[in-house]
Short mmCIF file of C-alpha atoms and ligand atoms in Angstrom, two decimals:
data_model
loop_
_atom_site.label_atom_id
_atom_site.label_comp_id
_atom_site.label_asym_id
_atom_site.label_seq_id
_atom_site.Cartn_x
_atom_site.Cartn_y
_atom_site.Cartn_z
CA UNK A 25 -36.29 68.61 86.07
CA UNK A 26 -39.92 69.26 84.34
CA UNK A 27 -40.25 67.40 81.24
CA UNK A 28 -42.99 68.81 78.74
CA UNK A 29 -42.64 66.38 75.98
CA UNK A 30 -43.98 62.62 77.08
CA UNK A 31 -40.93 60.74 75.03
CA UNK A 32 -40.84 56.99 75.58
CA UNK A 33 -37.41 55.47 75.78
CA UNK A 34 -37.79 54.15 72.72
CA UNK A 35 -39.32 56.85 70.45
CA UNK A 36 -35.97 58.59 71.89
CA UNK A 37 -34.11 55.88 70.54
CA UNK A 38 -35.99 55.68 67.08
CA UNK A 39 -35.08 59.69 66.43
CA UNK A 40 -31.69 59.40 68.26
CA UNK A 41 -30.62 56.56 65.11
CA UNK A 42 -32.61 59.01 62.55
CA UNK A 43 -29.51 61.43 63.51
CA UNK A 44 -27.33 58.98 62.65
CA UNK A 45 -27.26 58.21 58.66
CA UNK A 46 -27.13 54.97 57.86
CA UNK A 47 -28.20 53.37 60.99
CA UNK A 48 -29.83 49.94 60.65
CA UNK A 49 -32.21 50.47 62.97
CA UNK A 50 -31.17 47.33 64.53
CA UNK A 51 -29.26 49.29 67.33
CA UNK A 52 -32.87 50.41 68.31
CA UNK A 53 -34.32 47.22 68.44
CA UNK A 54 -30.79 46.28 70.35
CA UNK A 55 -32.00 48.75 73.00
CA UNK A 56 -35.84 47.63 72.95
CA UNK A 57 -34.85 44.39 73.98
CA UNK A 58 -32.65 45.42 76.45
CA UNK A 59 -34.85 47.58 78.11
CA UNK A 60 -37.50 44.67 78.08
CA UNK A 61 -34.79 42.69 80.19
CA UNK A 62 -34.86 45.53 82.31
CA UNK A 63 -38.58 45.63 83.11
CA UNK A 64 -38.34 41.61 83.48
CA UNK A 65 -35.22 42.56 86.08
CA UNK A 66 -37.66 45.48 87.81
CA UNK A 67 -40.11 43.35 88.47
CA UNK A 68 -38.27 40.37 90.28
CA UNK A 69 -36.37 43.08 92.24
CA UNK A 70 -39.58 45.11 93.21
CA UNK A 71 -41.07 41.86 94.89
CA UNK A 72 -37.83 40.32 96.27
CA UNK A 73 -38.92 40.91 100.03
CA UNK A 74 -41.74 39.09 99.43
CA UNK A 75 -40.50 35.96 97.01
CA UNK A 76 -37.14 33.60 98.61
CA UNK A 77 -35.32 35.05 96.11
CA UNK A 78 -33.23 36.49 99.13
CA UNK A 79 -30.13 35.08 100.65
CA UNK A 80 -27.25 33.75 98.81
CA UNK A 81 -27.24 30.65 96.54
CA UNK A 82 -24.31 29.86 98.53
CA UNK A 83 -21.35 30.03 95.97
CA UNK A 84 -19.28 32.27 94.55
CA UNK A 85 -18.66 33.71 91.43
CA UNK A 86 -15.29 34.21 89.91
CA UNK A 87 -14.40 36.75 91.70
CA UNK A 88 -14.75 35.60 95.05
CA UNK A 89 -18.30 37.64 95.79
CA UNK A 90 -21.08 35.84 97.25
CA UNK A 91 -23.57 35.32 94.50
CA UNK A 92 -27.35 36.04 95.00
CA UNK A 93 -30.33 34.98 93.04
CA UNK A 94 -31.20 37.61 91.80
CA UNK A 95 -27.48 38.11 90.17
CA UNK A 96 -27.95 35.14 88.25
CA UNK A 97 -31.62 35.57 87.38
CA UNK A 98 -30.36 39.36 85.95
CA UNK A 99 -27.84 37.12 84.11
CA UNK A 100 -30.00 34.86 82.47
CA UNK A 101 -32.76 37.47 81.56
CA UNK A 102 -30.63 39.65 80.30
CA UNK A 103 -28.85 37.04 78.15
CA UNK A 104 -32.43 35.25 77.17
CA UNK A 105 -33.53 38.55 76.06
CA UNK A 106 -30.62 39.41 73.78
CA UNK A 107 -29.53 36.00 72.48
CA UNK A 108 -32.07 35.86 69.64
CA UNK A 109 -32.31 39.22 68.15
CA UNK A 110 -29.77 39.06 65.33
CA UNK A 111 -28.11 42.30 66.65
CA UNK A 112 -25.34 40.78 68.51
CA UNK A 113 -22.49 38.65 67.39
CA UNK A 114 -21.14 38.14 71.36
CA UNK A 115 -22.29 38.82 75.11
CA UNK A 116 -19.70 39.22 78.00
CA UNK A 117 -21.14 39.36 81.71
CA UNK A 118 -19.52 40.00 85.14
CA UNK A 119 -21.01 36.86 86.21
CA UNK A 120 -19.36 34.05 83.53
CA UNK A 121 -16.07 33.80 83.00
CA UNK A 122 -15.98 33.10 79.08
CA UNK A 123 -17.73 35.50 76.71
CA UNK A 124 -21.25 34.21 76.03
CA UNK A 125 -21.66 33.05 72.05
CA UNK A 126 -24.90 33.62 70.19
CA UNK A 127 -26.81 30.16 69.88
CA UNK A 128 -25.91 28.32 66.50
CA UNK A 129 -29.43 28.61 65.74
CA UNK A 130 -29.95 32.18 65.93
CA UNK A 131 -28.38 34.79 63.67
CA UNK A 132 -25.51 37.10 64.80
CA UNK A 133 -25.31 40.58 64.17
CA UNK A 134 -22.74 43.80 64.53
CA UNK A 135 -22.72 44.33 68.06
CA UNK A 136 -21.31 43.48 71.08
CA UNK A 137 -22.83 43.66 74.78
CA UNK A 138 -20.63 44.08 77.91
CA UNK A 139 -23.01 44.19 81.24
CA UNK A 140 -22.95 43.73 84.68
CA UNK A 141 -26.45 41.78 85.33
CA UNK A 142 -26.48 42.75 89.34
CA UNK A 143 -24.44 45.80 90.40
CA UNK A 144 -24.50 46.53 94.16
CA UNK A 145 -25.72 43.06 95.22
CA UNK A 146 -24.50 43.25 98.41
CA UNK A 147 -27.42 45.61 99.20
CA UNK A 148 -30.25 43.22 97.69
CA UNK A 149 -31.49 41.66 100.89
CA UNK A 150 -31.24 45.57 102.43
CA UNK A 151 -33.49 47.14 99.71
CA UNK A 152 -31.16 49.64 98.94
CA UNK A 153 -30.95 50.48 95.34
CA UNK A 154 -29.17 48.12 92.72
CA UNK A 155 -28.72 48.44 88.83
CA UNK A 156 -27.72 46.89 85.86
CA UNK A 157 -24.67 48.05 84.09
CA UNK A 158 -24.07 47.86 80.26
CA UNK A 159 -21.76 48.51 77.44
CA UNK A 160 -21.91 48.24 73.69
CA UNK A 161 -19.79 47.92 70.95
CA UNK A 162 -19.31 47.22 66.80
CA UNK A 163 -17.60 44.44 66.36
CA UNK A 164 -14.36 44.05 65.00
CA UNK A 165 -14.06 40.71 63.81
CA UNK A 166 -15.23 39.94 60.24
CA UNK A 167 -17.80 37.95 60.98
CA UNK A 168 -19.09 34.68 62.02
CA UNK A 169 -19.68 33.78 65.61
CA UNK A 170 -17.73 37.02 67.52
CA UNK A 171 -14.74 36.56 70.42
CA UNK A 172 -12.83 37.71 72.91
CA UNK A 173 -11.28 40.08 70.69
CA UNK A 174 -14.59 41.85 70.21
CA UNK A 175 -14.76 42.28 73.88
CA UNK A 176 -11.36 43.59 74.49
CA UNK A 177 -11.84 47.05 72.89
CA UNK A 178 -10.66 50.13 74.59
CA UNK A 179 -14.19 52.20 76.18
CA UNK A 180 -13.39 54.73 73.88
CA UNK A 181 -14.42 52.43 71.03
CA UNK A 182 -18.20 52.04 72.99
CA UNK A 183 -21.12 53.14 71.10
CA UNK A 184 -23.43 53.25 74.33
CA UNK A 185 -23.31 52.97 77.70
CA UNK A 186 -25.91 52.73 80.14
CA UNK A 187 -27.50 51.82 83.47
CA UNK A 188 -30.79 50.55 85.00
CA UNK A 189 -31.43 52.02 88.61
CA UNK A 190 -33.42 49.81 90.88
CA UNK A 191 -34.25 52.25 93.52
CA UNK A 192 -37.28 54.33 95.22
CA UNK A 193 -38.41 54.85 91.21
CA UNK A 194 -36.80 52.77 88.04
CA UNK A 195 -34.43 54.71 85.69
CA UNK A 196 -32.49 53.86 82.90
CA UNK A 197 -29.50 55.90 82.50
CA UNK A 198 -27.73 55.94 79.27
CA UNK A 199 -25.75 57.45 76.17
CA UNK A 200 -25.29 57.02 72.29
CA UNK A 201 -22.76 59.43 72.51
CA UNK A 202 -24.98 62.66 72.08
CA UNK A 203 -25.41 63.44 75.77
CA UNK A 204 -26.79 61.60 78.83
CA UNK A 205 -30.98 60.95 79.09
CA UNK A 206 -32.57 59.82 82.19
CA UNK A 207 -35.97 57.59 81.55
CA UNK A 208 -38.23 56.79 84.83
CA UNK A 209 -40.74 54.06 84.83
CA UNK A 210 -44.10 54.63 85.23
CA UNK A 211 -45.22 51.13 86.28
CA UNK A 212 -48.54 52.30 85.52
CA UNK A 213 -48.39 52.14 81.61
CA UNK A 214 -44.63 49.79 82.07
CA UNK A 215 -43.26 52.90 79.98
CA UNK A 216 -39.90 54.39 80.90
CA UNK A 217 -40.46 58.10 79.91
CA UNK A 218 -37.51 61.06 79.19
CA UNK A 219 -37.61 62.55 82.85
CA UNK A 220 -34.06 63.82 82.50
CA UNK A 221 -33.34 65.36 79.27
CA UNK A 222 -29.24 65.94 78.60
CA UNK A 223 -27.82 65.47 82.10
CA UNK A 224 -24.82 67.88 82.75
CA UNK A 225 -22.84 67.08 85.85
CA UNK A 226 -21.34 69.99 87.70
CA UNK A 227 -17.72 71.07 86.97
CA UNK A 228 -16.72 70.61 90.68
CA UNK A 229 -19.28 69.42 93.58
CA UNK A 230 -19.32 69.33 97.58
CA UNK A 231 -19.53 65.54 98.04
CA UNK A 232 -16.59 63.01 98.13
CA UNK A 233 -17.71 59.11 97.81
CA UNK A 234 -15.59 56.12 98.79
CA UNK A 235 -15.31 53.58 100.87
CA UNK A 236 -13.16 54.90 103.86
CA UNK A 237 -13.00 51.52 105.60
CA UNK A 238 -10.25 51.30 103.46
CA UNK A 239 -8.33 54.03 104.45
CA UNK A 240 -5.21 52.48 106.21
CA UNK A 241 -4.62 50.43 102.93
CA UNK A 242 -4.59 53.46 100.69
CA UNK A 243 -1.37 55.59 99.29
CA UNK A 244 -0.14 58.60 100.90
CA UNK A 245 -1.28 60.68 98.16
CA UNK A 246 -5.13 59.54 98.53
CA UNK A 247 -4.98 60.05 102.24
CA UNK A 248 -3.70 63.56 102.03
CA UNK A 249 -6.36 63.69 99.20
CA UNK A 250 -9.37 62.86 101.21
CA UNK A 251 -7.64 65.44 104.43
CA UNK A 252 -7.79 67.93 102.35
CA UNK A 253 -11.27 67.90 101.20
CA UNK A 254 -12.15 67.26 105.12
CA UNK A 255 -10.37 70.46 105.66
CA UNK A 256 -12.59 73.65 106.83
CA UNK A 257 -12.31 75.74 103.99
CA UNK A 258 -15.72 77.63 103.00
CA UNK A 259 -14.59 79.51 100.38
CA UNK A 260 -13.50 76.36 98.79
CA UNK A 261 -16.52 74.56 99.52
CA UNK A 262 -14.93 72.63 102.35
CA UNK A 263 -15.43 70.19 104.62
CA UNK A 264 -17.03 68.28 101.77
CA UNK A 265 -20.08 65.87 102.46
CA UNK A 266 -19.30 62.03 102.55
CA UNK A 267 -21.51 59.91 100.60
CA UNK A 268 -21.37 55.89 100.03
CA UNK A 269 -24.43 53.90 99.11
CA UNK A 270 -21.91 50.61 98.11
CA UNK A 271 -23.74 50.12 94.97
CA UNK A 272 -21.60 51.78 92.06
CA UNK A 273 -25.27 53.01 90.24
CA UNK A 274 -26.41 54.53 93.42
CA UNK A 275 -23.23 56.34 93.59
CA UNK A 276 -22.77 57.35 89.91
CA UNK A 277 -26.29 58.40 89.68
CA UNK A 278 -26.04 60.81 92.55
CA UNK A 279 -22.30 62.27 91.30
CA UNK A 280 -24.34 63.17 87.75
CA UNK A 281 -27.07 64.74 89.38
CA UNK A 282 -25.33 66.71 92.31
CA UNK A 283 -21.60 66.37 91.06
CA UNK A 284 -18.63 65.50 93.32
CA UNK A 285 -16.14 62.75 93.23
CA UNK A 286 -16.91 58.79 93.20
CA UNK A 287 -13.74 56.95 93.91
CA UNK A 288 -12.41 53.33 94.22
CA UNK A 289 -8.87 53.21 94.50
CA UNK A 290 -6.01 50.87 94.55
CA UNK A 291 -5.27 49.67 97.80
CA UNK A 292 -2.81 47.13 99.50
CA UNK A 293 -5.62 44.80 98.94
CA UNK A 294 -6.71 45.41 95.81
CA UNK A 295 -3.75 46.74 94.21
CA UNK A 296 -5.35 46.61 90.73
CA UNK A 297 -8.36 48.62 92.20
CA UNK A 298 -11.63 46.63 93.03
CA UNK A 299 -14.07 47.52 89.87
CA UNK A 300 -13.80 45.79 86.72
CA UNK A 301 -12.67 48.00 83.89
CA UNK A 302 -15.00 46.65 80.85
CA UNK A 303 -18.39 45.86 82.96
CA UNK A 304 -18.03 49.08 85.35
CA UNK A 305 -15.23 51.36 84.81
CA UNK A 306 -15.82 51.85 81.12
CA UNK A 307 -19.70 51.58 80.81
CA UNK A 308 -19.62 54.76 83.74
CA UNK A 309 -16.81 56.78 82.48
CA UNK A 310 -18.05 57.14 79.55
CA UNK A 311 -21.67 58.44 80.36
CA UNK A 312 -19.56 60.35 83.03
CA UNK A 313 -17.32 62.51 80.53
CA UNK A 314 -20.93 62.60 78.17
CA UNK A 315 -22.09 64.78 80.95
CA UNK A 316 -19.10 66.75 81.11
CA UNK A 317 -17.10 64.87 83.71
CA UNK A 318 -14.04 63.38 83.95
CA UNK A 319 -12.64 59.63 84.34
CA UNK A 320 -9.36 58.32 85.24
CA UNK A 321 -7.70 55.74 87.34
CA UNK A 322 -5.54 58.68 88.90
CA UNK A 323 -3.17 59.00 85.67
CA UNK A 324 -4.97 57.33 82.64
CA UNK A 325 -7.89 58.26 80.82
CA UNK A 326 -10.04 54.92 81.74
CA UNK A 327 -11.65 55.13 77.84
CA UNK A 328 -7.77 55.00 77.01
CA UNK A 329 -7.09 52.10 79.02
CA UNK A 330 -6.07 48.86 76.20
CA UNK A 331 -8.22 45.50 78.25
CA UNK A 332 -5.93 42.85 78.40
CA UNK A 333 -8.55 40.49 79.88
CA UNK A 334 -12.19 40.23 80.55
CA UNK A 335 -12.41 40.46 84.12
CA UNK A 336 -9.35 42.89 84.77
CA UNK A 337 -10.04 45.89 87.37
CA UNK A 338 -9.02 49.07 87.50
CA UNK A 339 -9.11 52.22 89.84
CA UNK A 340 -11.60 54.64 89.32
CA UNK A 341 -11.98 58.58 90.01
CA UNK A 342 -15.10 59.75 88.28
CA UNK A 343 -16.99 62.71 88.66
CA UNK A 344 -17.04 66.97 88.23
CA UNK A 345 -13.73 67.74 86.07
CA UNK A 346 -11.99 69.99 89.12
CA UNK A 347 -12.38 67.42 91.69
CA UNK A 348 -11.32 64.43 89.82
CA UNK A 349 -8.02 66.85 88.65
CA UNK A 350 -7.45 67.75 92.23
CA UNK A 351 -7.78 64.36 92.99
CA UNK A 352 -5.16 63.02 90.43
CA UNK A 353 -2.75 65.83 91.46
CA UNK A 354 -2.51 64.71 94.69
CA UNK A 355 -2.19 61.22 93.58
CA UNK A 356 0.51 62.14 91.83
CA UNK A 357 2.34 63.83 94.43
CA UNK A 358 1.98 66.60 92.68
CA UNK A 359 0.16 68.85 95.75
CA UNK A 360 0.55 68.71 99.30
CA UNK A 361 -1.77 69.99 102.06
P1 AHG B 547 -21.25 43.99 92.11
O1 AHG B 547 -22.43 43.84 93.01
O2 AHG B 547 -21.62 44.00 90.64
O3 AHG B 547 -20.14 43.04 92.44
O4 AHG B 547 -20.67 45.46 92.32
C1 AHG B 547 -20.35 45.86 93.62
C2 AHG B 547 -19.36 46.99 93.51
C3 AHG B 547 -19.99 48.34 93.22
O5 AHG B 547 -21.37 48.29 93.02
C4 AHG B 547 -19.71 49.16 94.45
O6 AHG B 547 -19.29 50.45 94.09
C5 AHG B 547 -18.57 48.41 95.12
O7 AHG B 547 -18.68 47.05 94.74
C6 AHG B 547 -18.64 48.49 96.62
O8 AHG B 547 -17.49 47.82 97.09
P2 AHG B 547 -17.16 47.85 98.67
O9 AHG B 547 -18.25 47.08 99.33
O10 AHG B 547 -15.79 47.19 98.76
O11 AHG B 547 -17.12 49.30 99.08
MN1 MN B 548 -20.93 45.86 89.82
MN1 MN B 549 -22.61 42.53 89.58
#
């Protein structure tokens, strides 16, 4: 995708708010800082063969996973880096169980962050690509120091979502809500720059992604579901192509590009699903219908989905409209082989 304009990430930003009257302009310096944190996050990851930053710190977080270093320094940055600005009245991340206040000392502002520091850090000590996840809101309480009830807003309510990529280059990934922009860094001048302008995934692809390990724990429905796109078919595009990288920005990144399906369901292990609605499911569903997808947890909408806590998970089917809706149907039971 050729790009003639050379658009920094955050002159995009700057004339992104200009198209919104009335803007503050402190959602653009929200963004600047967070894509500071990002470069701060690049550069630990892009030298962690080479620093003991690998291996686990030997705990785990609250939900179970083994937590690495560089999850917690993607934590701290990202909370170091947003904690002073005056843009944000409360943080939530994967990796703390409360929501994170604003410092008495600094001043609060209209906006809420939602982020997964670390996604995919089972792959860290592999060097296969990892991200950072985020969502953001308005608040809803008055004012003063913000709560739990700011974080618990449907994903509908999000006024951006995004992603940094870790991988062979840098991307961020994200969405005000007028379309999905790719940035790449060019380490050279530490510059993300527009690389790809309004991403539109495909309305149905050739590639199915999940985790098949899983497949005696999974419903009838999905199993009949992933038969049926291993069916030989060609003039429906089948056998699709299986691809799993384990690391949900890896996955998403390559189902907006190339279309397809990404799915996580419920299974007799995880009967709630495995990814976590407000730092995964809602942050990606909603860049994923911005590009023209769709995103459900096999029935529901996920930006429909009412949080009723912080860490709560949910199934996800996200991808090209016509294979997430062939998807759902046979979830449903409504189609059989
Ligand atoms: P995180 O590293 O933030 O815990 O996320 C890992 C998630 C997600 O990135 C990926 O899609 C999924 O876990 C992979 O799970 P399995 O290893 O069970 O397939
Ligand atoms: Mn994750
Ligand atoms: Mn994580």
């Amino acid at each position: 995708m050729s790009q003639d304009k050379i658009i920094t990430i955050e002159r995009h930003i700057i004339e992104g708010e200009r198209a919104h009257p009335g803007a503050s302009g402190s959602f653009s310096g929200l963004l600047r800082d967070l894509t500071l944190a990002f470069k701060l996050i690049w550069r630990e990851v892009s030298k962690a063969g080479l620093v003991d930053i690998l291996g686990t710190l030997g705990r785990e977080n609250i939900h179970g996973d083994d937590v690495k270093k560089l999850d917690i320094f993607a934590h701290e940055t990202i909370y170091k880096a947003m904690d002073h600005g005056g843009h944000l009245c409360v943080m939530a991340s994967e990796e703390n169980e409360d929501v994170l206040s604003i410092p008495d000392h600094y001043p609060t502002g209209k906006y809420v962050l939602i982020y997964d520091p670390l996604d995919g850090s089972s792959n860290i000590d592999a060097n296969i690509t990892i991200g950072t996840i985020f969502s953001l809101y308005r608040r809803i309480t008055p004012s003063g120091p913000g709560s739990i009830d700011d974080c618990l807003q449907p994903g509908y309510k999000q006024i951006a979502a995004g992603y940094a990529m870790y991988g062979s280059s840098t991307m961020i990934v994200y969405t005000t809500g007028d379309g999905v922009h790719g940035f790449t860094l060019d380490p050279g001048i530490g510059e993300f720059l527009l690389s790809h302008e309004n991403i539109r995934i495909p309305k149905k692809g050739k590639i199915y992604s999940v985790n098949e390990g899983n497949y005696h724990r999974w419903s009838e429905g999905m199993k009949k579901y992933i038969q049926y796109l291993c069916e030989e078919d060609p003039s429906t595009d089948r056998p699709y192509s299986a691809r799993y990288v384990g690391s949900l920005v890896g996955d998403i990144q390559r189902t907006l590009l190339y279309g397809g399906i990404f799915m996580y369901p419920a299974d007799i292990k995880h009967p709630g699903g495995k990814l976590r609605l407000m730092y995964e499911g809602n942050p990606m569903a909603m860049l994923i219908e911005q590009a023209g997808g769709r995103a459900s947890d096999g029935v529901t909408r996920i930006l429909d989905i009412q949080p009723k806590s912080l860490h709560e998970r949910t199934p996800l089917f996200l991808g090209s409209g016509e294979d997430v809706m062939t998807a759902e149907q046979f979830l449903q039971g409504k189609r059989e082989l």
